[in-house]
Each structure stands twice: as structure tokens, then as C-alpha cells.
PDB file of C-alpha atoms in Angstrom:
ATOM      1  CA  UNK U1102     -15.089 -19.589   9.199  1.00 59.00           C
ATOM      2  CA  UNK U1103     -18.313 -18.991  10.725  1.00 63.00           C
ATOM      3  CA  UNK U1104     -19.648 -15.457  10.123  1.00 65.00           C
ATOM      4  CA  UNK U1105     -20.865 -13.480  13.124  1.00 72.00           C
ATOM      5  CA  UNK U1106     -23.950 -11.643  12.361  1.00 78.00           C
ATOM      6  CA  UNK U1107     -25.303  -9.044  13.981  1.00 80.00           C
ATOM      7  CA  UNK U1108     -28.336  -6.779  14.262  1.00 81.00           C
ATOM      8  CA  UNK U1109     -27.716  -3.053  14.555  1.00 78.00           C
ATOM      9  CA  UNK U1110     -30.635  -0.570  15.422  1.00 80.00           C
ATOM     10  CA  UNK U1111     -30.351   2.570  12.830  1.00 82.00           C
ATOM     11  CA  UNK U1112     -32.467   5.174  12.855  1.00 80.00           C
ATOM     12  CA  UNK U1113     -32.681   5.183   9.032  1.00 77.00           C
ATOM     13  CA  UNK U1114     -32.799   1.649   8.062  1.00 78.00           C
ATOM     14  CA  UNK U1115     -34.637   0.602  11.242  1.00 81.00           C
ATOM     15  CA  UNK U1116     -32.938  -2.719  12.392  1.00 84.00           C
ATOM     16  CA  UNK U1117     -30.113  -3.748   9.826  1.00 83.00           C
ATOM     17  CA  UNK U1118     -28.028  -6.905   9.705  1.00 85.00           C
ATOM     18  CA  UNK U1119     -24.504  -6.605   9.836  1.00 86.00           C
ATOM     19  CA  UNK U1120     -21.842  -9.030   9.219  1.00 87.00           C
ATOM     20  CA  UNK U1121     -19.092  -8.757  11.300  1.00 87.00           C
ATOM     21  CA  UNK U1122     -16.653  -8.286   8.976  1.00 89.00           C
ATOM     22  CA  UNK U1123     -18.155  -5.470   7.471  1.00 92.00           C
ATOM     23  CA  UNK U1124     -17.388  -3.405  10.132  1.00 95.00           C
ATOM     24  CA  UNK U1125     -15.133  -0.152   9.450  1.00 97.00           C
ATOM     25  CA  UNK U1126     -13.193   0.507  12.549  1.00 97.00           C
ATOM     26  CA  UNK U1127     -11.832   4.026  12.647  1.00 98.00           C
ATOM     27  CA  UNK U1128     -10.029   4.098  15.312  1.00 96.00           C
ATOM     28  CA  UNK U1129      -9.801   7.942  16.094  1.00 95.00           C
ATOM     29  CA  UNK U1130     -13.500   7.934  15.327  1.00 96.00           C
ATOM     30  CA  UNK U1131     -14.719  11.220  13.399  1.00 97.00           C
ATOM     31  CA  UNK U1132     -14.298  14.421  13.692  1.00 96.00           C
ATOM     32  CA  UNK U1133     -16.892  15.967  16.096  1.00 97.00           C
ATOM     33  CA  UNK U1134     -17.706  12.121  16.921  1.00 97.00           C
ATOM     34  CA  UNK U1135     -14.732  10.886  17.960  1.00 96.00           C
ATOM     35  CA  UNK U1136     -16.477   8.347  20.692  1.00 97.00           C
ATOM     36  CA  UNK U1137     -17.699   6.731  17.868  1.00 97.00           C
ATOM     37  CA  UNK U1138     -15.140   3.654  16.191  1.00 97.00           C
ATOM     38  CA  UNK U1139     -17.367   1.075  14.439  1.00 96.00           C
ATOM     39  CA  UNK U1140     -19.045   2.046  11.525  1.00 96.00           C
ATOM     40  CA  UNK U1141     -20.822  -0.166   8.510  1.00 95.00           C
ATOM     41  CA  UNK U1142     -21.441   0.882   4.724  1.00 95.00           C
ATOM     42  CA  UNK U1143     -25.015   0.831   3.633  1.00 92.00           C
ATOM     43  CA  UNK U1144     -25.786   1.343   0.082  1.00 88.00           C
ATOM     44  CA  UNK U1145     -29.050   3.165  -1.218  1.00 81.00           C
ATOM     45  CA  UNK U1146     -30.377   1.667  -4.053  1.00 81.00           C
ATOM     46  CA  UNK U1147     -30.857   3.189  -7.437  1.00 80.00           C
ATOM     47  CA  UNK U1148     -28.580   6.251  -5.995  1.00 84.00           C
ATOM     48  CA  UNK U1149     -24.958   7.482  -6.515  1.00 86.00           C
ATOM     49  CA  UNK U1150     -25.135   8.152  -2.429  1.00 91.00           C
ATOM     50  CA  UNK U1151     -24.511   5.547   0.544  1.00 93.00           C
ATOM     51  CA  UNK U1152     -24.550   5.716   4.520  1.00 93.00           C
ATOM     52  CA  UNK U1153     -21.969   5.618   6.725  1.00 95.00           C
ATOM     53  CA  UNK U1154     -24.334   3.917   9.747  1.00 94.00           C
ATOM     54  CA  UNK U1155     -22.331   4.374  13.339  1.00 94.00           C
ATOM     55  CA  UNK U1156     -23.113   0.515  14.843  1.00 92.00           C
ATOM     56  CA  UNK U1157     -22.409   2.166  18.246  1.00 92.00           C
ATOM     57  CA  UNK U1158     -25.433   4.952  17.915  1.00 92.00           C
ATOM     58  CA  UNK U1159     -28.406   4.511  15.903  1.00 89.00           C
ATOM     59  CA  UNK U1160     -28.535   8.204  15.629  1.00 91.00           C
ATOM     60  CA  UNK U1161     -25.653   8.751  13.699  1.00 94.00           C
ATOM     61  CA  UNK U1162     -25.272   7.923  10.381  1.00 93.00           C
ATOM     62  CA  UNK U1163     -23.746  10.285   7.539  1.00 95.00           C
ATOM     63  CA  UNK U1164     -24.382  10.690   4.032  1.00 94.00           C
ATOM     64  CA  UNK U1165     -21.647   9.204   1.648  1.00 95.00           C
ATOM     65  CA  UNK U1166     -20.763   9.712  -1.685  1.00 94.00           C
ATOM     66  CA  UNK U1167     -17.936   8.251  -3.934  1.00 94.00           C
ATOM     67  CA  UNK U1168     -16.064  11.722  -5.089  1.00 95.00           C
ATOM     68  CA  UNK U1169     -15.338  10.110  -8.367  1.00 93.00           C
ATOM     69  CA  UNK U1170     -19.115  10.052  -9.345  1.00 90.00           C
ATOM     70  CA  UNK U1171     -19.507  14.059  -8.995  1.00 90.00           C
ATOM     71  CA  UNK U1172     -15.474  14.907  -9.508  1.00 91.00           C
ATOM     72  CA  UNK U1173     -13.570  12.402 -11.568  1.00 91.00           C
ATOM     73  CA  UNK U1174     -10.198  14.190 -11.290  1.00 94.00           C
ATOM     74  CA  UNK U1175     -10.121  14.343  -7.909  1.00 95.00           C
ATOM     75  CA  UNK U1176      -6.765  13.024  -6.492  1.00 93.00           C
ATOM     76  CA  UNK U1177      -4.512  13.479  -3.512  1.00 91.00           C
ATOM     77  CA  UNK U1178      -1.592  12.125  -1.431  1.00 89.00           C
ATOM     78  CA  UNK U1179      -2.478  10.369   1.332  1.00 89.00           C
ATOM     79  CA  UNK U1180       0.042  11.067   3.849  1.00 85.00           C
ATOM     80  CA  UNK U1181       2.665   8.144   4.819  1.00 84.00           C
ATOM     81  CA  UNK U1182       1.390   8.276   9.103  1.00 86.00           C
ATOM     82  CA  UNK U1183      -2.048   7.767   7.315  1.00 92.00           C
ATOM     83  CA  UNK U1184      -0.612   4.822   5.103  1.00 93.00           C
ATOM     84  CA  UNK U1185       0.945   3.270   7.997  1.00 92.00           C
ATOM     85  CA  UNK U1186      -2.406   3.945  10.581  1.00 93.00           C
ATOM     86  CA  UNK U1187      -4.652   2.258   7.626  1.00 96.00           C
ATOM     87  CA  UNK U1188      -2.316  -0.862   6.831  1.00 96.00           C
ATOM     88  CA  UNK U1189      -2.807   0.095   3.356  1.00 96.00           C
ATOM     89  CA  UNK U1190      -0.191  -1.786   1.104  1.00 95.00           C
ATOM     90  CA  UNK U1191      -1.346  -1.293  -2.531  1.00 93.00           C
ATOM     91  CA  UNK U1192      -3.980   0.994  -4.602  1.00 91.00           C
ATOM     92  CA  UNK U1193      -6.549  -1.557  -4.176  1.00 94.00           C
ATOM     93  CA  UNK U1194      -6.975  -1.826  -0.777  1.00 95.00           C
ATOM     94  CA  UNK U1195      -8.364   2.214  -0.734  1.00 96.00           C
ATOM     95  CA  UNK U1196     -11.790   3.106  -1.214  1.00 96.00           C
ATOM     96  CA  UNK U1197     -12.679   7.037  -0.926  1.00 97.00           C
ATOM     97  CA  UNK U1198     -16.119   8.415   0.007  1.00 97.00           C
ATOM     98  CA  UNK U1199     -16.844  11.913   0.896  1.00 97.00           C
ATOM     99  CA  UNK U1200     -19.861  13.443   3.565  1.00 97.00           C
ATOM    100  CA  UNK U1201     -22.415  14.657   1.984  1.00 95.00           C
ATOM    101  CA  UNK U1202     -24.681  18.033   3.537  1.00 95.00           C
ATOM    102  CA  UNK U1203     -28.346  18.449   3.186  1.00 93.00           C
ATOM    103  CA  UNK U1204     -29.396  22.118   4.154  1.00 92.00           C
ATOM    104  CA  UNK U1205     -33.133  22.854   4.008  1.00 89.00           C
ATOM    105  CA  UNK U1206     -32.606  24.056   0.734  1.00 88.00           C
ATOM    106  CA  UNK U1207     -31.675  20.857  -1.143  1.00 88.00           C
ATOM    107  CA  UNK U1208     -30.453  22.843  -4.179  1.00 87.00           C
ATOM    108  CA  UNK U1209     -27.611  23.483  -2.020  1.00 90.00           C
ATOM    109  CA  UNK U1210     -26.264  20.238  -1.210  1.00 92.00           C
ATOM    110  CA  UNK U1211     -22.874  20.301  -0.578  1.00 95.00           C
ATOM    111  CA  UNK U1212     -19.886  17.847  -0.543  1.00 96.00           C
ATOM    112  CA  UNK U1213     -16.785  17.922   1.645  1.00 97.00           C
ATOM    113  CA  UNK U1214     -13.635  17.163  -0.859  1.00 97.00           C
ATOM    114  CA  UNK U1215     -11.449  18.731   1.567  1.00 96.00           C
ATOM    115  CA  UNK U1216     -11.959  15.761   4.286  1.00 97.00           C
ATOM    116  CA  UNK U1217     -12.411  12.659   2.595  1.00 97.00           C
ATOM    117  CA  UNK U1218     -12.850   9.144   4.429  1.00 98.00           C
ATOM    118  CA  UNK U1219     -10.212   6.937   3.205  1.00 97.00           C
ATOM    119  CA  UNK U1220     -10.763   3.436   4.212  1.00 97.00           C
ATOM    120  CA  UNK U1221      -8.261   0.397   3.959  1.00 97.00           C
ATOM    121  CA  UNK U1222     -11.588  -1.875   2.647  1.00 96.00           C
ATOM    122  CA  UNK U1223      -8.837  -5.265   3.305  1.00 95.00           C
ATOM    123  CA  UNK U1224      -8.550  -4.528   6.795  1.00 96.00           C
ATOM    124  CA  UNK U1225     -11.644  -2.341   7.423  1.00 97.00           C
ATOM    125  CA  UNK U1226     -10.069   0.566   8.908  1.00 97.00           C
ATOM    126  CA  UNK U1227     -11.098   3.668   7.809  1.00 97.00           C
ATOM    127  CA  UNK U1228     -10.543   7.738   8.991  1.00 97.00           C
ATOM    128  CA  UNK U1229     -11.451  10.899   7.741  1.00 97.00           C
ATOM    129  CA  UNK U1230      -8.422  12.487   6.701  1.00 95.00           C
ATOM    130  CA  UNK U1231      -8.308  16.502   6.385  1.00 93.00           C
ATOM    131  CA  UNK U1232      -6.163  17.429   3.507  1.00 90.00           C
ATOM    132  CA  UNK U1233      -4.684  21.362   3.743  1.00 80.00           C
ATOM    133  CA  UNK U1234      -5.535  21.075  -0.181  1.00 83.00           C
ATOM    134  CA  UNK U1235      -6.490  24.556  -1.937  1.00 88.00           C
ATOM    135  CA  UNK U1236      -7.587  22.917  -4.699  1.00 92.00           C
ATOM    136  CA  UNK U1237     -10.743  20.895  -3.138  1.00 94.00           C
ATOM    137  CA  UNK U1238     -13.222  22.681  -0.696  1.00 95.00           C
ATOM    138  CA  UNK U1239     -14.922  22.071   2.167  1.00 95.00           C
ATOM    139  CA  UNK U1240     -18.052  22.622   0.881  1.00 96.00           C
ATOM    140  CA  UNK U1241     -18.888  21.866  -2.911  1.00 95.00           C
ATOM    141  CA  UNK U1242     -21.766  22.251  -4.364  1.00 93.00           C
ATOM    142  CA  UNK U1243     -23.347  19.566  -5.768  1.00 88.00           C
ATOM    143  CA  UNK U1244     -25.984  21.249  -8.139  1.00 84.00           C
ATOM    144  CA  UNK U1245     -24.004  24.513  -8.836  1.00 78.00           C
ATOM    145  CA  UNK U1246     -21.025  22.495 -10.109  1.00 67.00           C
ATOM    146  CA  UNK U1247     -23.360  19.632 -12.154  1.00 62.00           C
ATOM    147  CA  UNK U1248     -23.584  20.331 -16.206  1.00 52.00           C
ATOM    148  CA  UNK U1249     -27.732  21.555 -15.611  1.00 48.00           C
ATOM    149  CA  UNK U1250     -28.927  24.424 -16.976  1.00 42.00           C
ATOM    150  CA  UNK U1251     -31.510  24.728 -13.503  1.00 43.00           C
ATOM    151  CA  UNK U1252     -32.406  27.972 -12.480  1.00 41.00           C
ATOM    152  CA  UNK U1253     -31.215  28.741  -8.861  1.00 39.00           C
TER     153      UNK U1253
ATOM    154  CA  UNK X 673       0.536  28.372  27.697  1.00 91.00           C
ATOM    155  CA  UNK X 674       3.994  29.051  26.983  1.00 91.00           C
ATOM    156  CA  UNK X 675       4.319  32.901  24.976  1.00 93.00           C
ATOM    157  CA  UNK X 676       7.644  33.507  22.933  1.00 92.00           C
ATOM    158  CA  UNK X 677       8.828  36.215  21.260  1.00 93.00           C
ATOM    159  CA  UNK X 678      10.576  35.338  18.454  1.00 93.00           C
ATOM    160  CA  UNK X 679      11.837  37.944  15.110  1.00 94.00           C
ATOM    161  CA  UNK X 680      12.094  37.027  11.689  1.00 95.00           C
ATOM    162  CA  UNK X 681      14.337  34.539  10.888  1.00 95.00           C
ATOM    163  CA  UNK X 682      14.300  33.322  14.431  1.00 96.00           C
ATOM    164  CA  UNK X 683      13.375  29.411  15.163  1.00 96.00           C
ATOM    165  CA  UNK X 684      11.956  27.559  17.727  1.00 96.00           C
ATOM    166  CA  UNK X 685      12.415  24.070  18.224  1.00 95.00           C
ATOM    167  CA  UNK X 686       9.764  21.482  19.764  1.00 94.00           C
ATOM    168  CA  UNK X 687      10.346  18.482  21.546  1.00 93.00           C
ATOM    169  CA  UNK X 688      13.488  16.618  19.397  1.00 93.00           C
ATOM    170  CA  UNK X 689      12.262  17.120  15.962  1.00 94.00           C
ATOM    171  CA  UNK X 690       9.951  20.175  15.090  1.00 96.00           C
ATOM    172  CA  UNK X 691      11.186  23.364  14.000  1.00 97.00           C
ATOM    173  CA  UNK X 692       9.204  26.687  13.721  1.00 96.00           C
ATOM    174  CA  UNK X 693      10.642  29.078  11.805  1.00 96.00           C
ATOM    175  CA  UNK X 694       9.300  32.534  11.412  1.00 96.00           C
ATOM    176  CA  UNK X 695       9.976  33.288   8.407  1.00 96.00           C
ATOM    177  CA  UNK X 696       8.516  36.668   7.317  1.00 96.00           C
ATOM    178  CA  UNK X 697       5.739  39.277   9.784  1.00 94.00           C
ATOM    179  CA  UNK X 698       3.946  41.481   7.873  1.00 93.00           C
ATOM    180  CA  UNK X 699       1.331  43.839   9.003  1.00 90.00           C
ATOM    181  CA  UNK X 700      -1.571  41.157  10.748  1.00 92.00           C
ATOM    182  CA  UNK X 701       0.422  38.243   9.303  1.00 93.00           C
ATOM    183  CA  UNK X 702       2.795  35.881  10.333  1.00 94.00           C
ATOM    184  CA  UNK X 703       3.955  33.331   7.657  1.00 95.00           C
ATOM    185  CA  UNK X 704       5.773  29.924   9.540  1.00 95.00           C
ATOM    186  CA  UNK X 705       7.818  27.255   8.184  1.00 96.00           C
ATOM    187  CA  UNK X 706       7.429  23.859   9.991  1.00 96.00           C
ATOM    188  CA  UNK X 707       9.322  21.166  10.011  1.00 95.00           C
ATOM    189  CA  UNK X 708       8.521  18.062  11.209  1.00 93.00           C
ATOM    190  CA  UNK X 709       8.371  14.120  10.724  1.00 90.00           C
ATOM    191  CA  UNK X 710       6.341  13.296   8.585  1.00 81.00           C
ATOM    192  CA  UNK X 711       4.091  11.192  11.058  1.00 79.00           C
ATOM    193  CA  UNK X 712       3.526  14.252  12.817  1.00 84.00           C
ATOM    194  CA  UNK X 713       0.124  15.468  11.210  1.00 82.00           C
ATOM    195  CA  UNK X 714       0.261  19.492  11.003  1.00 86.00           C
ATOM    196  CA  UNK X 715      -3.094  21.031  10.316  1.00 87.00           C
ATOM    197  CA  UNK X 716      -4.361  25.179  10.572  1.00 88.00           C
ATOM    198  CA  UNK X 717      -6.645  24.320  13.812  1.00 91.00           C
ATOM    199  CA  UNK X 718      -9.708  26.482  12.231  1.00 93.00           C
ATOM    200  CA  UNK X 719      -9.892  23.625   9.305  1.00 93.00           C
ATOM    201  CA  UNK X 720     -10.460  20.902  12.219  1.00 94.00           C
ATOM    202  CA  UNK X 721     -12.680  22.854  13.734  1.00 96.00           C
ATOM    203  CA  UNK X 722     -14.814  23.680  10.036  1.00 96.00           C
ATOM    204  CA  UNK X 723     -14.728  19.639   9.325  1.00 96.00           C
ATOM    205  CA  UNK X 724     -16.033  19.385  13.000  1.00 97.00           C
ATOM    206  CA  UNK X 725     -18.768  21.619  11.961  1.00 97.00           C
ATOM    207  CA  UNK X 726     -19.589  20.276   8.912  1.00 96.00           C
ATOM    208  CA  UNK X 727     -19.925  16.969  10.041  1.00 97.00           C
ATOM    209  CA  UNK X 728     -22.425  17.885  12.957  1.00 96.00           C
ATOM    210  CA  UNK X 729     -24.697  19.341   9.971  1.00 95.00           C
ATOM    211  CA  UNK X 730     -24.466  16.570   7.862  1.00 95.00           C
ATOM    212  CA  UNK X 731     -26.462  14.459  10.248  1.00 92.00           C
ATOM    213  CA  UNK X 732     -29.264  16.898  10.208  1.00 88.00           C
ATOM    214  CA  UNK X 733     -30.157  16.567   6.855  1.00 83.00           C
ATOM    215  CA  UNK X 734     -29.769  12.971   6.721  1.00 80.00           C
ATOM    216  CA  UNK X 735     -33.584  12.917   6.428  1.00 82.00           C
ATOM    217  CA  UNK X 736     -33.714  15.197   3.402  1.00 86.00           C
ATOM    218  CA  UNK X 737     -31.687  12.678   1.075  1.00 84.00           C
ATOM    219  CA  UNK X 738     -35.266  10.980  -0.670  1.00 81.00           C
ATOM    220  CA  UNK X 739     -35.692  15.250  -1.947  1.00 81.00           C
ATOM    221  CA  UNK X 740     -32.161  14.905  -3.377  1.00 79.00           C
ATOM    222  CA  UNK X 741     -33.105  11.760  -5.340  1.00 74.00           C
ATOM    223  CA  UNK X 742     -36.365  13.577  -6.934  1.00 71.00           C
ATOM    224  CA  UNK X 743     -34.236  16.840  -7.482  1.00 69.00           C
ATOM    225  CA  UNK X 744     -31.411  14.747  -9.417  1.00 67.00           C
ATOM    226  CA  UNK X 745     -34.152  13.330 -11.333  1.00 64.00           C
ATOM    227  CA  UNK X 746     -34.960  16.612 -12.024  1.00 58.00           C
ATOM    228  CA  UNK X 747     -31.897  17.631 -13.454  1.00 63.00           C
ATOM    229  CA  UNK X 748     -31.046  15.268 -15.371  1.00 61.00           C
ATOM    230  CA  UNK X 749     -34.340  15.568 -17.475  1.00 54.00           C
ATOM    231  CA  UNK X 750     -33.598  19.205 -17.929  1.00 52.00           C
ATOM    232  CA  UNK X 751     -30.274  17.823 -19.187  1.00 51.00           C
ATOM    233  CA  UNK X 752     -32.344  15.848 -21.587  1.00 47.00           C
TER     234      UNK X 752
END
């Protein structure tokens, strides 16, 4: 099989190379950016966080993090419409990442547990599903919750 | 839009397969019971709209993320 490459312009990365089969299509797009549907994963190195990178607008790329780094019992039900939309068959084909907010004041990162993006990484299809969860909030703060003893 | 007015106890049914049931009014609160498939998603709107919202100002502090790394560096030697 020959692999397609091809070169996306990001804003952050400058030009990046993506394979084609790295491509995450969500299909309703996301919340707020719902034009959007192709999306790659780009790690950071030496960092817990990654980038969701829109390949459709350099402009638009989020700030990822795996939940399990900053919340290791976090666990829900992903609904069965979501199951069937995703072609997910088994635990391994799920990978869960959650967006990450920068305000001005960094101390006050937050992290969005109540909308994860689930993605099906097998097939490469991928939404951000909003759970009506009490337990996990939209916004979580990253520093507040973390074991430091840092002033705020 | 189509208004009702409905008392407690009373349904409403939409399409073939979603019921609303009101099931108790109290003062400036209305409590519902749906039911419906389950591959009909059912969501309070204001939480689409807050994700919405959220996500638009997640992209404006994309370029903040290289303060985050020092800051967790940060912490974790206070942790030390």
C-alpha cells in the first residue's frame, strides 16, 4: 500500500507532514466548528499535552490532553448511537483526550472532562461527545486540583 | 414554535417514539421525564452551548501552552 503524504499548513507547527491515514475524521465536526471534519494528532514533546491540528484550517488547532494523566479515575459510558457512529467494536479501538483552556492567567488552566473527544483510533473517526455527567466539569482546574502546595 | 400546555402528570408524545412527561412543577421549575431511543441524543441545550464556548476559548490560548510547560516545571519542584 502506498502511503499518501501530505503537507498541511498549521499555524503552530508551521508546515507539518501528514500521512493520510492519520487523519481523524469527525464527521459532525466540533462543537462551535462544526465545518471543520479532518483533523490530525500532533504530539508535543517532553509534555503530557498534544494538538488536535484542523488539516482544513491552519488556524485551528486545540490543546489536548489524555484525562488519565491529570484524573486517573475518570470513566464514563459512551452512549450506544456514539458506539455505532464511531465503529467502535472493542476497548482498544478508543482513545480519550480532553480540550485543554489557556486563560491569560496560566495558573488557571482548565480542562473540559465534561466533553471529551472519543476517537475510534482503528477507523480514525473521532467526536466530541458531551456527557450530562455531574460528576466531571466543564471546566477543571488543572493546578487547583494537582497535589502542589503553590500559592494562588 | 409549537406552545402546549400540559399539567402534571400529563405527556406529550413526539414523532413515533419520544415521550415528555411532566412529571412534577414547582415554583420556577419544571422537572421532565424523557423517553426516547436510545440513538436519539438528549442534551440540556445551555451545556451545548457552554462546550461551544469553551471550545472557541481554547484556541485563544493555544499560544500560551510553552508558559504551562515552565509553570508545571514549577510545580513539580515545589513538590520536590
Amino acid at each position: 500500500m502506498v502511503v499518501q503524504k501530505s503537507v498541511v499548513q498549521s499555524r503552530v507547527f508551521g508546515e507539518l507532514e501528514v500521512n493520510e491515514e492519520n487523519i481523524i475524521t469527525f464527521e459532525e465536526g466540533i462543537p462551535a466548528f462544526e465545518n471543520l471534519k479532518k483533523f490530525v494528532i500532533v504530539k508535543e514533546e517532553d509534555s503530557p499535552f498534544l494538538w488536535l491540528q484542523s488539516i482544513e484550517d491552519k488556524d485551528i488547532a486545540f490543546v489536548i490532553i489524555n484525562p488519565f494523566d491529570i484524573k486517573p479515575d475518570y470513566e464514563f459510558d459512551i452512549g450506544e448511537e456514539v458506539l455505532k457512529k464511531l465503529e467502535i467494536e472493542s476497548e482498544s479501538d478508543v482513545a480519550v483526550f480532553c480540550i485543554v483552556v489557556i486563560p491569560e492567567d496560566v495558573k488557571q488552566t482548565r480542562v473540559n472532562l465534561k466533553a471529551p473527544i472519543i476517537i475510534n483510533v482503528n477507523k480514525r473517526k473521532g467526536i466530541q461527545y458531551l456527557l450530562d455527567d455531574e460528576r466531571y466539569p466543564l471546566r477543571y482546574y488543572l493546578f487547583e486540583n494537582s497535589n502542589s502546595n503553590v500559592q494562588k | 414554535m409549537l406552545v402546549l400546555s400540559r399539567k402534571e402528570g400529563d405527556q406529550v408524545l413526539i414523532g413515533e417514539n419520544i415521550i415528555i412527561k411532566v412529571i412534577s412543577i414547582e415554583k420556577d421549575c419544571v422537572k421532565l421525564g424523557i423517553d426516547a431511543p436510545k440513538n436519539v441524543k438528549v442534551l440540556r441545550y445551555e451545556l451545548l452551548q457552554e462546550v461551544k464556548n469553551e471550545n472557541v476559548e481554547a484556541l485563544q490560548g493555544r499560544e500560551r501552552l510553552s508558559k504551562i510547560k515552565d509553570l508545571k516545571e514549577i510545580l513539580s519542584d515545589e513538590q520536590e
